[in-house]
Coordinates of C-alpha atoms in Angstrom, one line a residue:
M812 CA -24.1 37.7 7.2
C813 CA -23.4 39.7 4.6
G814 CA -20.9 42.5 3.1
I815 CA -20.4 45.8 3.3
A816 CA -18.2 48.8 1.8
G817 CA -17.5 52.6 1.3
A818 CA -15.6 54.9 -0.3
F819 CA -15.4 58.7 0.3
N820 CA -13.3 61.9 -1.5
T821 CA -12.7 60.0 -4.6
P822 CA -14.4 61.0 -7.7
Y823 CA -14.2 57.2 -8.5
A824 CA -16.2 56.2 -5.3
S825 CA -19.1 53.9 -7.1
Q826 CA -16.3 51.9 -9.2
Y827 CA -14.3 51.3 -6.1
V828 CA -17.2 49.9 -3.8
Y829 CA -18.3 47.7 -7.0
L830 CA -14.9 46.3 -6.6
Q831 CA -14.3 45.9 -3.2
I832 CA -17.9 44.5 -2.8
Y833 CA -16.9 42.0 -5.4
S834 CA -13.9 41.1 -3.1
L835 CA -16.2 40.4 -0.4
Q836 CA -18.7 37.8 -2.5
H837 CA -18.3 35.2 -0.2
R838 CA -20.2 37.1 2.3
G839 CA -23.3 37.1 0.6
Q840 CA -24.9 36.0 -2.6
E841 CA -28.5 36.7 -2.7
S842 CA -27.9 40.7 -3.4
V843 CA -26.3 43.2 -4.2
G844 CA -26.9 47.4 -4.3
I845 CA -24.7 50.4 -4.5
S846 CA -25.8 54.1 -3.6
S847 CA -23.5 57.0 -4.1
S848 CA -23.8 60.6 -3.6
D849 CA -22.9 63.5 -5.5
G850 CA -23.5 65.9 -2.6
S851 CA -27.0 67.3 -3.8
K852 CA -28.6 63.9 -4.2
I853 CA -28.1 59.8 -3.6
E854 CA -28.4 57.5 -6.3
T855 CA -29.2 53.8 -5.5
V856 CA -29.0 50.6 -7.5
K857 CA -29.8 47.3 -6.4
R858 CA -30.5 44.1 -7.5
P859 CA -30.9 40.1 -6.8
G860 CA -27.7 38.4 -7.9
R861 CA -24.1 38.6 -7.3
V862 CA -22.1 41.5 -8.4
L863 CA -20.7 41.0 -11.8
E864 CA -24.2 39.5 -13.3
A865 CA -26.3 42.3 -10.9
I866 CA -24.7 45.8 -11.5
K867 CA -24.0 47.2 -15.0
K868 CA -21.7 49.1 -16.9
E869 CA -24.5 52.0 -17.4
D870 CA -25.4 51.6 -13.2
L871 CA -22.0 52.6 -12.5
E872 CA -22.3 55.7 -15.1
R873 CA -25.2 56.6 -13.1
L874 CA -23.8 56.3 -9.9
S875 CA -21.5 59.5 -10.0
G876 CA -20.4 61.2 -6.8
N877 CA -17.2 61.1 -4.8
S878 CA -18.9 59.0 -1.8
A879 CA -20.4 55.6 -2.1
I880 CA -21.4 52.5 0.1
A881 CA -22.1 49.1 -1.3
H882 CA -23.1 46.0 0.3
V883 CA -23.8 42.4 -0.7
R884 CA -26.5 40.2 1.3
Y885 CA -26.6 36.6 3.3
S886 CA -30.2 36.9 4.8
T887 CA -30.1 35.9 8.3
A888 CA -33.3 38.4 9.0
G889 CA -36.3 39.3 7.1
D890 CA -36.8 38.2 3.3
S891 CA -34.4 36.9 0.9
G892 CA -33.6 38.3 -2.7
A893 CA -34.6 41.7 -4.0
R894 CA -37.0 43.1 -1.4
N895 CA -34.6 43.4 1.2
A896 CA -31.6 44.2 -0.6
Q897 CA -29.3 47.0 0.5
P898 CA -28.4 49.8 1.0
I899 CA -32.1 50.7 2.1
V900 CA -32.8 54.4 1.8
K901 CA -35.3 56.7 3.4
E902 CA -35.9 60.7 4.0
T903 CA -34.4 61.2 7.7
P904 CA -34.5 64.7 9.3
F905 CA -31.1 64.9 7.7
G906 CA -32.1 64.7 4.1
P907 CA -32.0 61.2 1.9
T908 CA -29.9 58.7 3.9
A909 CA -28.7 55.1 2.8
V910 CA -27.4 53.0 5.6
V911 CA -25.7 49.0 4.9
H912 CA -25.6 46.7 7.7
N913 CA -23.7 43.4 8.5
G914 CA -25.0 41.4 11.6
N915 CA -28.4 41.2 13.6
I916 CA -30.3 43.7 15.7
V917 CA -31.7 40.9 18.3
N918 CA -34.5 43.2 19.8
F919 CA -35.8 44.1 16.1
L920 CA -38.9 43.3 16.6
P921 CA -40.0 45.1 19.9
L922 CA -38.5 47.7 18.6
R923 CA -40.3 47.8 15.3
E924 CA -43.6 47.2 17.4
E925 CA -42.9 50.4 19.3
L926 CA -42.1 52.6 16.6
V927 CA -45.0 51.2 14.7
S928 CA -47.2 52.6 17.5
K929 CA -46.0 55.8 17.4
G930 CA -46.7 55.7 13.1
I931 CA -43.5 55.4 11.8
K932 CA -43.7 53.5 8.8
F933 CA -41.4 50.2 7.8
E934 CA -41.4 49.2 4.4
Y935 CA -38.9 46.3 4.9
S936 CA -38.9 42.8 6.9
S937 CA -35.0 43.8 7.6
D938 CA -33.6 45.3 11.0
T939 CA -31.7 47.0 9.2
E940 CA -34.0 49.6 8.6
L941 CA -34.1 50.4 12.1
F942 CA -31.1 52.4 11.7
L943 CA -33.1 55.0 10.0
N944 CA -36.7 54.7 11.6
L945 CA -35.0 55.7 14.5
L946 CA -33.5 58.9 13.5
L947 CA -37.3 59.8 13.0
L948 CA -37.5 59.8 16.8
E949 CA -37.1 63.0 18.8
E950 CA -34.5 61.1 21.2
R951 CA -31.2 62.3 21.7
E952 CA -27.8 61.8 23.6
E953 CA -25.4 64.1 24.9
V954 CA -22.0 63.0 23.1
K955 CA -18.6 64.6 24.6
N956 CA -16.3 66.6 22.8
L957 CA -18.7 67.4 19.8
H958 CA -17.4 68.8 16.6
P959 CA -20.2 71.9 15.7
A960 CA -20.2 70.4 12.3
D961 CA -21.7 66.9 14.0
R962 CA -24.2 68.6 16.3
N963 CA -26.9 67.7 14.8
V964 CA -26.9 64.1 13.3
I965 CA -24.5 62.4 16.0
P966 CA -26.7 62.8 19.1
K967 CA -29.6 61.5 17.5
L968 CA -27.7 59.1 15.5
V969 CA -26.3 57.8 19.2
G970 CA -29.5 57.7 20.5
A971 CA -31.0 55.5 18.1
L972 CA -27.4 53.1 18.6
K973 CA -28.2 52.9 22.5
R974 CA -31.8 51.2 21.7
L975 CA -30.5 48.6 19.8
E976 CA -29.1 45.3 21.0
G977 CA -27.1 43.0 19.2
A978 CA -24.3 42.6 16.4
Y979 CA -24.0 45.8 13.7
S980 CA -20.8 47.1 11.6
F981 CA -22.7 49.6 9.4
L982 CA -22.2 52.7 6.8
M983 CA -24.4 55.7 6.5
L984 CA -24.2 57.8 3.6
F985 CA -25.5 61.5 3.8
K986 CA -25.1 63.9 0.7
D987 CA -22.1 65.2 2.3
K988 CA -20.7 62.6 4.5
I989 CA -20.4 58.7 5.2
I990 CA -20.7 57.7 9.3
A991 CA -19.2 54.5 10.0
G992 CA -19.7 52.6 13.3
R993 CA -19.4 49.1 15.1
D994 CA -21.8 48.1 17.9
P995 CA -19.5 48.2 22.1
F996 CA -19.0 44.2 21.8
G997 CA -17.2 44.4 18.0
F998 CA -19.3 41.3 16.8
R999 CA -18.2 42.2 13.4
P1000 CA -15.5 43.3 11.6
L1001 CA -15.0 47.1 10.0
C1002 CA -11.8 48.1 8.4
L1003 CA -10.7 51.2 7.3
G1004 CA -8.3 52.0 4.3
R1005 CA -6.5 54.6 2.0
K1006 CA -6.2 55.0 -1.3
G1007 CA -4.4 58.7 -2.1
K1008 CA -6.9 61.3 -0.5
A1009 CA -9.4 58.5 -0.8
L1010 CA -11.1 56.9 2.6
L1011 CA -12.3 53.6 1.9
F1012 CA -14.2 51.3 4.5
A1013 CA -14.7 47.2 4.1
S1014 CA -16.1 44.3 6.2
E1015 CA -12.7 42.5 5.4
S1016 CA -9.3 44.2 4.4
C1017 CA -9.0 41.9 1.0
A1018 CA -11.5 44.4 -0.1
F1019 CA -8.5 47.4 -0.4
D1020 CA -6.4 45.1 -2.7
V1021 CA -8.6 45.1 -5.3
V1022 CA -8.5 48.9 -5.8
E1023 CA -4.6 48.9 -5.0
G1024 CA -5.7 50.8 -1.7
E1025 CA -3.9 50.2 1.8
F1026 CA -4.9 48.7 5.0
W1027 CA -5.1 51.6 7.4
R1028 CA -6.6 50.3 10.8
E1029 CA -9.8 48.8 12.3
L1030 CA -13.2 50.6 13.5
K1031 CA -12.6 50.0 17.3
P1032 CA -15.8 48.4 19.1
G1033 CA -18.0 50.8 19.9
E1034 CA -16.8 53.6 17.5
I1035 CA -18.8 56.0 15.4
L1036 CA -16.6 57.4 12.4
V1037 CA -17.8 61.1 10.5
A1038 CA -15.7 61.8 7.4
D1039 CA -16.9 64.8 6.0
S1040 CA -15.2 67.7 3.9
R1041 CA -13.6 68.9 7.4
G1042 CA -11.8 65.5 7.6
I1043 CA -12.4 62.6 10.0
R1044 CA -13.8 62.5 13.7
S1045 CA -14.1 59.8 15.9
Y1046 CA -16.7 59.1 19.0
F1047 CA -16.6 57.1 21.8
P1048 CA -19.8 57.4 23.5
F1049 CA -20.7 53.5 24.9
E1050 CA -19.6 52.3 28.3
D1051 CA -17.0 50.2 28.1
T1052 CA -17.7 46.5 27.4
Q1053 CA -15.8 43.2 27.0
K1054 CA -15.6 42.6 23.7
A1055 CA -17.5 39.6 21.8
Q1056 CA -15.7 39.5 18.1
C1057 CA -17.2 36.6 16.5
I1058 CA -14.4 33.8 16.5
F1059 CA -16.6 32.2 13.6
E1060 CA -15.2 34.7 11.2
F1061 CA -11.8 33.0 11.3
V1062 CA -13.2 29.3 11.3
Y1063 CA -15.2 30.0 8.0
F1064 CA -16.5 33.3 6.7
S1065 CA -13.7 35.8 6.4
R1066 CA -11.5 34.9 3.5
P1067 CA -7.7 34.0 4.4
D1068 CA -6.0 36.9 2.9
S1069 CA -7.7 39.1 5.2
Y1070 CA -6.7 41.1 8.6
I1071 CA -9.4 41.2 10.9
F1072 CA -9.7 41.4 14.5
G1073 CA -5.8 42.0 14.8
E1074 CA -4.7 39.1 13.3
W1075 CA -4.2 37.4 10.0
V1076 CA -7.0 35.3 9.0
Y1077 CA -4.6 32.8 7.6
N1078 CA -2.5 32.6 10.5
V1079 CA -5.1 31.7 12.7
R1080 CA -6.7 29.0 10.5
K1081 CA -3.1 27.4 10.2
K1082 CA -2.8 27.3 14.0
L1083 CA -6.5 25.7 14.1
G1084 CA -5.5 22.8 11.9
A1085 CA -1.8 22.2 13.7
Q1086 CA -3.9 22.1 17.2
L1087 CA -6.0 19.6 16.1
A1088 CA -3.1 17.9 14.5
K1089 CA -1.3 18.0 18.2
E1090 CA -4.8 16.7 19.9
D1091 CA -5.3 13.7 17.3
D1092 CA -3.6 10.1 17.1
V1093 CA -5.0 8.8 13.4
K1094 CA -2.3 7.2 11.1
A1095 CA -3.1 8.0 7.7
D1096 CA -1.5 8.2 4.3
I1097 CA -2.7 11.7 3.3
V1098 CA -4.8 14.9 4.4
V1099 CA -7.4 15.9 2.1
P1100 CA -8.9 19.3 2.4
V1101 CA -12.3 20.4 2.0
P1102 CA -11.9 23.3 -0.5
D1103 CA -12.2 26.3 -0.1
S1104 CA -12.1 26.8 3.7
G1105 CA -10.7 23.7 4.8
V1106 CA -7.6 24.0 2.9
V1107 CA -5.4 26.7 5.4
P1108 CA -6.3 24.1 8.3
A1109 CA -5.5 21.2 6.6
I1110 CA -2.0 23.0 5.8
G1111 CA -1.5 23.5 9.3
Y1112 CA -2.1 20.0 10.3
S1113 CA -0.2 18.5 7.3
Q1114 CA 2.7 20.1 8.4
E1115 CA 2.3 19.5 12.1
K1116 CA 1.7 15.8 11.4
G1117 CA 4.1 15.3 8.6
I1118 CA 1.5 13.7 6.5
P1119 CA 1.5 14.8 3.1
L1120 CA -1.3 17.1 1.5
E1121 CA -3.1 16.2 -1.4
M1122 CA -6.2 17.8 -3.5
G1123 CA -8.5 14.8 -3.0
L1124 CA -11.3 17.2 -3.8
I1125 CA -11.6 19.6 -6.4
R1126 CA -13.5 22.4 -6.6
N1127 CA -15.7 24.2 -9.3
H1128 CA -15.1 27.9 -8.8
Y1129 CA -18.0 28.8 -10.6
V1130 CA -20.6 27.5 -7.8
G1131 CA -21.0 29.4 -4.4
R1132 CA -20.8 28.4 -1.3
S1133 CA -22.9 26.1 0.0
F1134 CA -23.4 26.9 3.7
I1135 CA -24.9 29.8 2.8
E1136 CA -27.5 29.0 0.6
P1137 CA -30.7 29.9 2.0
T1138 CA -32.3 26.4 1.7
Q1139 CA -30.9 23.0 2.6
E1140 CA -32.4 21.3 -1.0
L1141 CA -30.3 24.2 -2.6
R1142 CA -27.0 23.7 0.0
N1143 CA -27.6 19.7 -1.2
L1144 CA -27.2 20.5 -4.7
R1145 CA -24.2 22.9 -4.5
V1146 CA -22.5 20.0 -2.4
L1147 CA -22.4 17.6 -5.9
M1148 CA -22.0 20.7 -8.2
K1149 CA -18.9 22.2 -6.4
L1150 CA -16.8 19.4 -5.5
S1151 CA -15.6 16.3 -7.3
P1152 CA -13.5 13.4 -5.8
N1153 CA -9.7 13.3 -7.2
R1154 CA -9.0 9.2 -8.3
A1155 CA -5.6 10.0 -8.6
V1156 CA -4.8 10.5 -5.2
L1157 CA -7.8 8.9 -2.8
R1158 CA -7.7 5.3 -4.2
G1159 CA -6.5 3.1 -1.8
K1160 CA -5.2 5.3 0.8
R1161 CA -6.3 6.1 4.3
V1162 CA -7.7 9.4 3.7
V1163 CA -7.7 12.1 6.6
V1164 CA -10.4 14.7 5.5
I1165 CA -10.2 18.3 7.1
D1166 CA -13.3 20.8 7.2
D1167 CA -13.7 23.7 8.8
S1168 CA -16.8 23.2 10.7
L1169 CA -19.9 21.1 10.7
V1170 CA -22.6 22.4 11.1
R1171 CA -25.8 20.3 10.0
G1172 CA -24.1 17.3 8.5
T1173 CA -26.0 16.9 5.6
T1174 CA -22.7 18.6 3.6
S1175 CA -20.1 15.9 4.9
K1176 CA -22.3 13.0 4.5
R1177 CA -22.1 13.6 0.7
I1178 CA -18.6 14.4 0.4
V1179 CA -17.8 11.2 2.1
A1180 CA -19.9 9.4 -0.2
M1181 CA -18.3 10.7 -2.9
L1182 CA -14.6 9.9 -1.3
R1183 CA -15.7 6.4 -0.8
R1184 CA -17.4 5.9 -4.2
A1185 CA -13.6 7.3 -5.1
G1186 CA -11.9 4.3 -3.6
A1187 CA -10.7 6.2 -0.8
K1188 CA -9.6 2.8 1.7
E1189 CA -10.4 4.6 4.9
I1190 CA -12.0 8.0 5.8
H1191 CA -11.1 10.0 8.6
M1192 CA -13.1 13.1 9.2
R1193 CA -11.6 15.7 11.2
I1194 CA -13.0 19.1 12.0
A1195 CA -11.0 22.5 12.6
S1196 CA -13.6 23.6 14.7
P1197 CA -15.5 22.3 18.3
P1198 CA -18.9 21.0 17.8
V1199 CA -21.7 24.0 17.2
I1200 CA -24.1 23.5 19.3
G1201 CA -25.1 27.1 19.9
P1202 CA -27.7 29.0 17.6
C1203 CA -26.2 32.4 16.6
Y1204 CA -28.1 35.5 17.6
Y1205 CA -25.4 38.2 15.5
G1206 CA -25.5 37.1 12.3
I1207 CA -25.1 33.3 11.0
D1208 CA -27.9 31.4 9.8
T1209 CA -28.1 28.5 12.6
P1210 CA -31.3 29.9 14.1
T1211 CA -32.3 26.8 16.0
K1212 CA -30.7 24.3 17.8
E1213 CA -32.5 21.2 15.9
E1214 CA -30.8 22.2 13.0
L1215 CA -27.3 21.6 14.7
I1216 CA -26.4 18.0 14.2
A1217 CA -24.1 18.1 17.9
N1218 CA -26.9 18.9 19.8
R1219 CA -29.3 15.9 18.0
M1220 CA -26.5 13.2 18.1
S1221 CA -23.7 12.1 20.1
L1222 CA -20.3 11.9 18.6
E1223 CA -20.6 8.1 17.6
D1224 CA -24.2 8.9 15.7
I1225 CA -22.6 11.7 13.7
K1226 CA -19.8 9.4 12.9
N1227 CA -22.2 6.7 11.9
F1228 CA -24.4 9.3 9.7
I1229 CA -21.8 10.9 7.9
G1230 CA -20.4 7.1 7.4
V1231 CA -16.6 7.8 8.0
D1232 CA -14.1 5.4 10.1
S1233 CA -13.7 7.9 12.7
L1234 CA -14.3 11.6 13.7
R1235 CA -12.8 14.2 15.5
Y1236 CA -13.2 17.8 16.7
L1237 CA -10.7 20.6 17.5
S1238 CA -11.1 21.2 21.2
L1239 CA -12.9 24.3 22.3
E1240 CA -9.6 25.2 24.2
G1241 CA -7.6 24.3 21.1
L1242 CA -9.9 26.7 19.0
R1243 CA -9.2 29.7 21.7
K1244 CA -5.2 28.9 22.0
S1245 CA -5.4 30.1 18.4
V1246 CA -6.2 33.4 18.6
T1247 CA -3.8 36.0 20.8
D1248 CA -6.6 36.8 23.2
E1249 CA -9.4 34.4 23.5
S1250 CA -11.3 36.8 26.0
N1251 CA -12.1 39.4 22.9
F1252 CA -14.1 36.7 21.4
C1253 CA -17.6 35.6 21.2
D1254 CA -17.5 31.7 20.8
A1255 CA -21.2 31.2 22.1
C1256 CA -22.1 28.9 19.1
F1257 CA -19.2 26.6 20.4
S1258 CA -19.8 27.2 24.4
N1259 CA -23.3 28.2 24.8
S1260 CA -21.9 31.0 26.5
Y1261 CA -23.5 34.3 25.2
P1262 CA -22.6 38.0 25.4
I1263 CA -26.0 39.3 25.8
P1264 CA -28.3 37.6 28.3
V1265 CA -29.6 34.7 26.2
E1266 CA -32.7 34.3 27.9
R1267 CA -33.3 38.2 26.3
V1268 CA -32.1 37.3 22.8
A1269 CA -33.6 33.7 22.5
I1270 CA -37.2 35.4 23.2
S1271 CA -36.7 38.3 20.2
R1272 CA -35.0 35.9 17.7
N1273 CA -37.4 33.2 18.3
R1274 CA -40.2 35.8 17.5
L1275 CA -37.8 37.2 14.2
T1276 CA -37.8 33.7 12.9
T1277 CA -41.6 33.5 13.7
A1278 CA -42.3 36.7 11.8
K1279 CA -39.5 35.6 8.8
G1280 CA -41.3 36.4 5.8
E1281 CA -44.0 38.0 7.1
V1282 CA -43.3 41.2 8.6

């Protein structure tokens, strides 16, 4: 999972994307990078770490120009750390080109092997490099209603994109333009915003607020948008297909103040909690959310049940998100650093604990032990999403079924493992009821129903997992 941002037609482009990508820090904390163009050259700064520590004032001063793109990374394909930090910049037939990408290309390794056999070199182990290396091929696709200014780049780009399988929302920076695109399924979000004459791009709409921009619209699934001095043009070169927007964006990844996939994340999360309450018959004294992503569903649950909500867990906001730490050991340490029990409200109480999801179970186990030590009389864990039973091949770090506790244990065994008095998940039907049009969403991690034939995806993904850090 990653966050991407862009700005076009403003002398403050690098400053804008710096602030935007800071607003998207929750989507990735391993590395950050910015590329900018002044019309003649592209400058890039990228480093491991988080935005505020990694990018310095002198970096922004060097990143001049009226267009820029930026990226924060959480690796799901390729090495973590500095090596695969984005933007990736290479020379293409259209001059120096930078790209940032959110999602996973599931046929990365077969395509990589094909390109290497044709003499094309790869410098990174990230699937994002495919976007640039495929432009080196001679393949072109006919595109209807092509603007004269796009006669060279768009047919080659569309030819490249039609070779890709999987999830991608991307931004490409050329010397004189930005091109944005989403895959035909629309797995990952990509929003457009405006500030005066400037055009803004971001994974989530919350990134526009920090620069006092306004949300305009979302890029449509399968849309390719060009922004240059001539204006804005959109192409739709793919055949119509059923949307498969990631429903886990609502459950966990996106910020609650964001607008994605045609809905406010806050509203959907609150519905998840209310629906969970309707499916539950537990008796309790207080509702306690696991901050931060459990807070909004806990509000919905509390209001539906009429049980008071109390902040029984206090979060240290200087610690990052434990789910997106790259190793289990780091995730375990983050739990102890991140959360503290609030004994003032817990002692002697029957507690309903609301969390957004239960993937591996180790975080929940530590939280429950913490609440027991603080004096909670009963602990009833309620999860505002169904059991995660399937790996995600489209950009979430659940690569094998062995890591998913719901595949290894029964409900009773999970309850005993994490040490609660009772455990309940939101039903799959309840999850689907919480979005406006369930047919537009991918819920494969909860249902095992994959938009791309799972046999083909699994083969590619297993090869990718084996090669991670080695290619």
